[in-house]
Amino acid sequence: MDSLILAQNLLPDLGKYKLDIVADRLELPNFNHHRASDDAATVGYMLIPFWKMLHERGIHTLQAVNREMEKLRPLGSKTNRFPKHIILIARNKVGLKNLYQMISASNLKYFKRVPTIPKSLLLEHREGIIVGSACEAGELFRPWRTTRTGKS
């Protein structure tokens, strides 16, 4: 279970998700930040309120957590740390309507320094859209790229 993903999805109102910020938001006891044993204990204490939040959503098993995070991830503030460039071309009127919907959502709902279109939104409005890579930094050219520096 990833405590960062839990925090991002269960506390979407936070701007940053550093351990001390999340601990303050959850009103956990003070701890010696960056001391491994204290950090680990604090993450353990974070799980208690997270489980309560998950139970309120009807999640009662560890296996159900991942399915819930998949549904919530597009709503969180850090849906994709390394967005790729993309070109979207409307093929017909349906595509034009879908393109306008994605552009609106990317600017109003998923804006993070720049307009962002999550893959889930693209898949939802895919009809009538031609998708291409905008440059060599796009996913089509570098699907193996996993870090900000481009090193794999």
Backbone as CSV, one residue per row, in Angstrom:
resi,resn,N_x,N_y,N_z,CA_x,CA_y,CA_z,C_x,C_y,C_z
1,MET,0.852,-1.165,0.000,0.000,0.000,0.000,0.906,1.238,0.000
2,ASP,0.649,2.163,-0.875,1.471,3.357,-1.018,0.815,4.508,-0.246
3,SER,1.476,4.968,0.802,0.903,6.024,1.641,0.786,7.348,0.879
4,LEU,1.673,7.604,-0.083,1.589,8.825,-0.881,0.324,8.822,-1.738
5,ILE,0.068,7.708,-2.417,-1.128,7.602,-3.257,-2.382,7.718,-2.393
6,LEU,-2.377,7.081,-1.218,-3.518,7.205,-0.311,-3.737,8.662,0.077
7,ALA,-2.658,9.342,0.454,-2.776,10.742,0.871,-3.286,11.609,-0.277
8,GLN,-2.759,11.408,-1.472,-3.175,12.213,-2.620,-4.644,12.015,-2.939
9,ASN,-5.144,10.803,-2.782,-6.529,10.517,-3.122,-7.503,10.812,-1.994
10,LEU,-7.074,10.593,-0.762,-7.982,10.794,0.365,-7.938,12.220,0.912
11,LEU,-6.873,12.954,0.602,-6.738,14.346,1.054,-6.465,15.242,-0.157
12,PRO,-7.373,15.304,-1.122,-7.097,16.042,-2.353,-6.957,17.548,-2.159
13,ASP,-7.365,18.069,-1.003,-7.287,19.508,-0.759,-5.882,19.979,-0.404
14,LEU,-4.975,19.061,-0.088,-3.603,19.463,0.247,-2.847,19.858,-1.017
15,GLY,-1.998,20.845,-0.916,-1.188,21.256,-2.062,0.051,20.410,-2.225
16,LYS,0.641,20.007,-1.100,1.849,19.174,-1.101,1.586,17.974,-0.207
17,TYR,2.335,16.905,-0.436,2.095,15.672,0.291,3.347,15.167,0.994
18,LYS,4.133,16.091,1.529,5.283,15.701,2.333,4.765,15.082,3.617
19,LEU,5.562,14.224,4.210,5.136,13.479,5.390,4.692,14.400,6.521
20,ASP,5.446,15.463,6.788,5.079,16.354,7.891,3.784,17.121,7.605
21,ILE,3.530,17.456,6.343,2.308,18.170,5.973,1.096,17.258,6.152
22,VAL,1.211,16.009,5.687,0.110,15.051,5.836,-0.124,14.755,7.313
23,ALA,0.951,14.595,8.077,0.821,14.317,9.512,0.119,15.471,10.230
24,ASP,0.457,16.710,9.870,-0.218,17.871,10.464,-1.710,17.867,10.124
25,ARG,-2.018,17.589,8.857,-3.418,17.573,8.408,-4.234,16.528,9.159
26,LEU,-3.591,15.375,9.462,-4.267,14.291,10.176,-4.182,14.456,11.696
27,GLU,-3.556,15.554,12.123,-3.385,15.871,13.548,-2.681,14.748,14.299
28,LEU,-1.597,14.231,13.699,-0.786,13.196,14.335,0.238,13.845,15.262
29,PRO,0.776,13.093,16.225,1.761,13.669,17.151,3.011,14.153,16.415
30,ASN,3.707,15.125,17.002,4.958,15.613,16.428,5.981,14.480,16.387
31,PHE,6.881,14.547,15.409,7.896,13.512,15.265,9.178,14.133,14.735
32,ASN,10.269,13.411,14.865,11.575,13.859,14.401,11.687,13.499,12.918
33,HIS,11.330,14.464,12.065,11.280,14.229,10.616,12.656,13.835,10.087
34,HIS,12.682,12.906,9.141,13.875,12.374,8.479,14.650,11.393,9.350
35,ARG,14.130,11.049,10.503,14.714,9.959,11.282,13.898,8.730,10.909
36,ALA,14.552,7.721,10.349,13.852,6.588,9.735,12.813,5.956,10.653
37,SER,13.167,5.725,11.897,12.211,5.061,12.794,10.999,5.954,13.064
38,ASP,11.210,7.270,13.206,10.091,8.187,13.432,9.213,8.322,12.191
39,ASP,9.857,8.414,11.018,9.095,8.497,9.775,8.236,7.248,9.590
40,ALA,8.804,6.078,9.850,8.063,4.824,9.698,6.892,4.763,10.668
41,ALA,7.118,5.186,11.903,6.036,5.180,12.894,4.917,6.136,12.474
42,THR,5.287,7.293,11.955,4.285,8.276,11.534,3.462,7.738,10.372
43,VAL,4.113,7.074,9.419,3.368,6.471,8.306,2.404,5.415,8.853
44,GLY,2.834,4.644,9.836,1.948,3.671,10.465,0.750,4.338,11.120
45,TYR,0.983,5.455,11.812,-0.117,6.191,12.443,-1.063,6.788,11.402
46,MET,-0.525,7.140,10.226,-1.361,7.697,9.157,-2.384,6.678,8.666
47,LEU,-2.029,5.401,8.716,-2.921,4.372,8.194,-4.232,4.290,8.975
48,ILE,-4.210,4.647,10.252,-5.430,4.569,11.064,-6.508,5.514,10.522
49,PRO,-6.229,6.819,10.372,-7.278,7.674,9.784,-7.575,7.336,8.319
50,PHE,-6.548,6.871,7.574,-6.801,6.483,6.184,-7.796,5.324,6.119
51,TRP,-7.642,4.331,6.988,-8.579,3.205,7.003,-9.980,3.671,7.345
52,LYS,-10.089,4.618,8.280,-11.420,5.149,8.615,-12.046,5.812,7.392
53,MET,-11.240,6.589,6.647,-11.747,7.239,5.436,-12.159,6.205,4.389
54,LEU,-11.369,5.142,4.262,-11.688,4.092,3.297,-12.966,3.356,3.701
55,HIS,-13.130,3.091,5.003,-14.342,2.423,5.484,-15.572,3.267,5.192
56,GLU,-15.439,4.597,5.306,-16.557,5.484,4.989,-16.942,5.388,3.515
57,ARG,-15.995,4.991,2.673,-16.248,4.823,1.239,-16.691,3.405,0.905
58,GLY,-16.830,2.568,1.931,-17.268,1.191,1.704,-16.140,0.233,1.389
59,ILE,-14.914,0.631,1.634,-13.753,-0.226,1.389,-13.398,-0.921,2.694
60,HIS,-13.466,-2.261,2.692,-13.237,-2.996,3.933,-12.124,-4.033,3.817
61,THR,-11.546,-4.212,2.630,-10.460,-5.175,2.461,-9.275,-4.506,1.768
62,LEU,-8.109,-5.061,2.003,-6.901,-4.526,1.385,-6.971,-4.653,-0.140
63,GLN,-7.575,-5.733,-0.629,-7.679,-5.937,-2.078,-8.544,-4.861,-2.738
64,ALA,-9.507,-4.337,-2.009,-10.407,-3.332,-2.580,-9.768,-1.942,-2.625
65,VAL,-8.675,-1.739,-1.894,-8.038,-0.422,-1.857,-7.543,-0.023,-3.243
66,ASN,-6.852,-0.922,-3.942,-6.311,-0.585,-5.265,-7.409,-0.221,-6.249
67,ARG,-8.515,-0.965,-6.228,-9.624,-0.631,-7.140,-10.171,0.751,-6.835
68,GLU,-10.273,1.093,-5.558,-10.782,2.418,-5.177,-9.798,3.510,-5.594
69,MET,-8.498,3.269,-5.433,-7.498,4.269,-5.815,-7.514,4.493,-7.321
70,GLU,-7.780,3.442,-8.102,-7.886,3.597,-9.555,-9.025,4.554,-9.918
71,LYS,-10.142,4.447,-9.188,-11.283,5.325,-9.456,-10.992,6.750,-8.997
72,LEU,-10.289,6.892,-7.882,-10.044,8.211,-7.314,-8.879,8.939,-7.973
73,ARG,-7.911,8.210,-8.487,-6.678,8.809,-8.982,-6.900,9.990,-9.916
74,PRO,-7.821,9.940,-10.880,-8.015,11.118,-11.735,-8.505,12.337,-10.965
75,LEU,-9.108,12.142,-9.795,-9.626,13.264,-9.038,-8.570,13.877,-8.131
76,GLY,-7.493,13.147,-7.881,-6.438,13.634,-7.002,-5.637,14.742,-7.643
77,SER,-4.817,15.426,-6.853,-4.072,16.560,-7.392,-2.775,16.147,-8.071
78,LYS,-2.326,14.940,-7.887,-1.085,14.485,-8.507,-1.346,13.240,-9.334
79,THR,-2.173,13.359,-10.331,-2.547,12.188,-11.091,-1.409,11.646,-11.936
80,ASN,-0.569,12.494,-12.425,0.543,12.035,-13.245,1.716,12.985,-13.038
81,ARG,2.771,12.493,-12.463,3.906,13.345,-12.141,4.700,13.754,-13.381
82,PHE,4.658,12.967,-14.441,5.440,13.257,-15.626,4.550,13.208,-16.870
83,PRO,3.772,14.258,-17.106,2.880,14.232,-18.273,3.669,14.232,-19.578
84,LYS,3.087,13.626,-20.587,3.698,13.551,-21.916,3.024,14.560,-22.831
85,HIS,3.736,14.991,-23.849,3.155,15.870,-24.853,2.280,15.040,-25.782
86,ILE,1.237,15.667,-26.305,0.297,14.934,-27.156,-0.326,15.893,-28.166
87,ILE,-0.678,15.342,-29.324,-1.435,16.100,-30.318,-2.782,15.406,-30.469
88,LEU,-3.859,16.176,-30.392,-5.209,15.648,-30.570,-5.843,16.361,-31.754
89,ILE,-6.341,15.587,-32.704,-6.977,16.145,-33.898,-8.382,15.566,-33.988
90,ALA,-9.364,16.448,-34.176,-10.745,16.008,-34.332,-10.934,15.460,-35.747
91,ARG,-11.444,14.246,-35.850,-11.657,13.596,-37.142,-13.032,13.946,-37.721
92,ASN,-13.988,14.264,-36.829,-15.348,14.560,-37.261,-16.027,15.420,-36.184
93,LYS,-17.350,15.645,-36.327,-18.055,16.496,-35.357,-18.083,15.882,-33.960
94,VAL,-18.206,14.568,-33.885,-18.172,13.899,-32.573,-16.801,14.124,-31.930
95,GLY,-15.754,13.990,-32.729,-14.400,14.231,-32.239,-14.198,15.666,-31.794
96,LEU,-14.780,16.614,-32.520,-14.666,18.023,-32.146,-15.329,18.274,-30.790
97,LYS,-16.508,17.695,-30.604,-17.201,17.831,-29.319,-16.368,17.206,-28.192
98,ASN,-15.835,16.009,-28.443,-15.003,15.353,-27.436,-13.735,16.147,-27.151
99,LEU,-13.150,16.726,-28.192,-11.950,17.545,-28.019,-12.246,18.758,-27.138
100,TYR,-13.359,19.431,-27.400,-13.753,20.580,-26.575,-13.972,20.167,-25.120
101,GLN,-14.589,19.009,-24.903,-14.809,18.532,-23.533,-13.490,18.267,-22.817
102,MET,-12.548,17.645,-23.525,-11.242,17.363,-22.912,-10.470,18.647,-22.634
103,ILE,-10.524,19.592,-23.550,-9.826,20.866,-23.345,-10.409,21.603,-22.142
104,SER,-11.728,21.624,-22.046,-12.368,22.283,-20.898,-11.964,21.618,-19.590
105,ALA,-12.054,20.297,-19.542,-11.700,19.573,-18.311,-10.220,19.751,-17.971
106,SER,-9.354,19.755,-18.981,-7.921,19.883,-18.718,-7.576,21.253,-18.132
107,ASN,-8.338,22.266,-18.502,-8.085,23.608,-17.976,-8.800,23.883,-16.658
108,LEU,-9.951,23.267,-16.453,-10.752,23.571,-15.267,-10.596,22.550,-14.149
109,LYS,-10.481,21.280,-14.494,-10.487,20.230,-13.472,-9.108,19.628,-13.223
110,TYR,-8.289,19.497,-14.246,-6.999,18.800,-14.132,-5.799,19.722,-14.318
111,PHE,-5.988,21.005,-14.173,-4.901,21.961,-14.389,-3.878,21.857,-13.258
112,LYS,-2.618,21.570,-13.605,-1.513,21.527,-12.654,-0.300,22.171,-13.318
113,ARG,-0.174,23.464,-13.151,0.840,24.290,-13.812,0.589,24.416,-15.305
114,VAL,0.106,23.365,-15.915,-0.283,23.368,-17.327,-1.560,22.535,-17.451
115,PRO,-2.348,22.730,-18.502,-3.517,21.866,-18.691,-3.074,20.421,-18.900
116,THR,-3.740,19.494,-18.230,-3.379,18.083,-18.295,-4.609,17.245,-18.625
117,ILE,-4.430,16.254,-19.488,-5.516,15.337,-19.825,-5.122,13.953,-19.324
118,PRO,-5.774,13.456,-18.277,-5.470,12.096,-17.811,-5.864,11.069,-18.873
119,LYS,-5.172,9.925,-18.872,-5.497,8.888,-19.848,-6.940,8.423,-19.712
120,SER,-7.444,8.397,-18.487,-8.836,7.965,-18.292,-9.797,8.904,-19.020
121,LEU,-9.527,10.205,-18.998,-10.370,11.178,-19.704,-10.238,10.995,-21.212
122,LEU,-9.010,10.767,-21.681,-8.780,10.549,-23.113,-9.516,9.299,-23.587
123,LEU,-9.461,8.234,-22.808,-10.160,7.008,-23.191,-11.677,7.202,-23.191
124,GLU,-12.167,7.991,-22.259,-13.604,8.252,-22.153,-14.119,9.039,-23.360
125,HIS,-13.291,9.949,-23.890,-13.701,10.816,-25.003,-12.883,10.525,-26.256
126,ARG,-12.525,9.288,-26.491,-11.624,8.895,-27.575,-12.290,8.900,-28.950
127,GLU,-13.607,8.726,-28.997,-14.298,8.614,-30.284,-14.115,9.875,-31.126
128,GLY,-13.704,9.674,-32.379,-13.558,10.781,-33.310,-12.280,11.581,-33.123
129,ILE,-11.338,11.065,-32.346,-10.083,11.776,-32.059,-8.910,10.999,-32.643
130,ILE,-8.023,11.695,-33.326,-6.754,11.123,-33.783,-5.702,11.570,-32.766
131,VAL,-4.984,10.605,-32.192,-4.002,10.894,-31.150,-2.608,10.710,-31.720
132,GLY,-1.747,11.691,-31.494,-0.366,11.605,-31.950,0.585,12.133,-30.909
133,SER,1.858,11.839,-31.098,2.887,12.324,-30.194,3.370,13.679,-30.687
134,ALA,3.506,14.632,-29.785,3.863,15.989,-30.180,5.350,16.163,-30.453
135,CYS,6.180,15.337,-29.833,7.627,15.497,-30.000,8.340,14.242,-29.528
136,GLU,9.654,14.281,-29.530,10.445,13.126,-29.094,10.284,12.821,-27.617
137,ALA,9.745,13.752,-26.835,9.521,13.507,-25.407,8.191,12.809,-25.156
138,GLY,7.416,12.572,-26.204,6.111,11.950,-26.059,6.194,10.472,-25.749
139,GLU,5.085,9.920,-25.320,5.024,8.513,-24.923,5.244,7.578,-26.104
140,LEU,4.851,7.984,-27.296,5.019,7.145,-28.472,6.501,6.867,-28.751
141,PHE,7.342,7.875,-28.582,8.754,7.722,-28.867,9.537,7.131,-27.700
142,ARG,9.125,7.402,-26.475,9.874,6.949,-25.307,8.957,6.295,-24.276
143,PRO,8.360,5.172,-24.599,7.450,4.546,-23.639,8.186,3.985,-22.420
144,TRP,9.487,3.775,-22.533,10.259,3.211,-21.424,10.700,4.279,-20.439
145,ARG,10.522,5.540,-20.766,11.013,6.632,-19.931,10.237,6.671,-18.619
146,THR,10.953,6.519,-17.507,10.279,6.434,-16.209,10.719,7.512,-15.259
147,THR,11.734,8.271,-15.592,12.205,9.315,-14.667,12.216,10.650,-15.345
148,ARG,12.305,11.682,-14.563,12.328,13.047,-15.074,13.546,13.284,-15.950
149,THR,14.652,12.633,-15.656,15.877,12.845,-16.417,15.887,12.076,-17.723
150,GLY,14.935,11.156,-17.895,14.891,10.378,-19.125,15.740,9.142,-19.051
151,LYS,16.400,8.895,-17.930,17.222,7.677,-17.781,16.334,6.544,-17.340
152,SER,16.538,5.387,-17.909,15.706,4.229,-17.533,16.495,3.224,-16.731
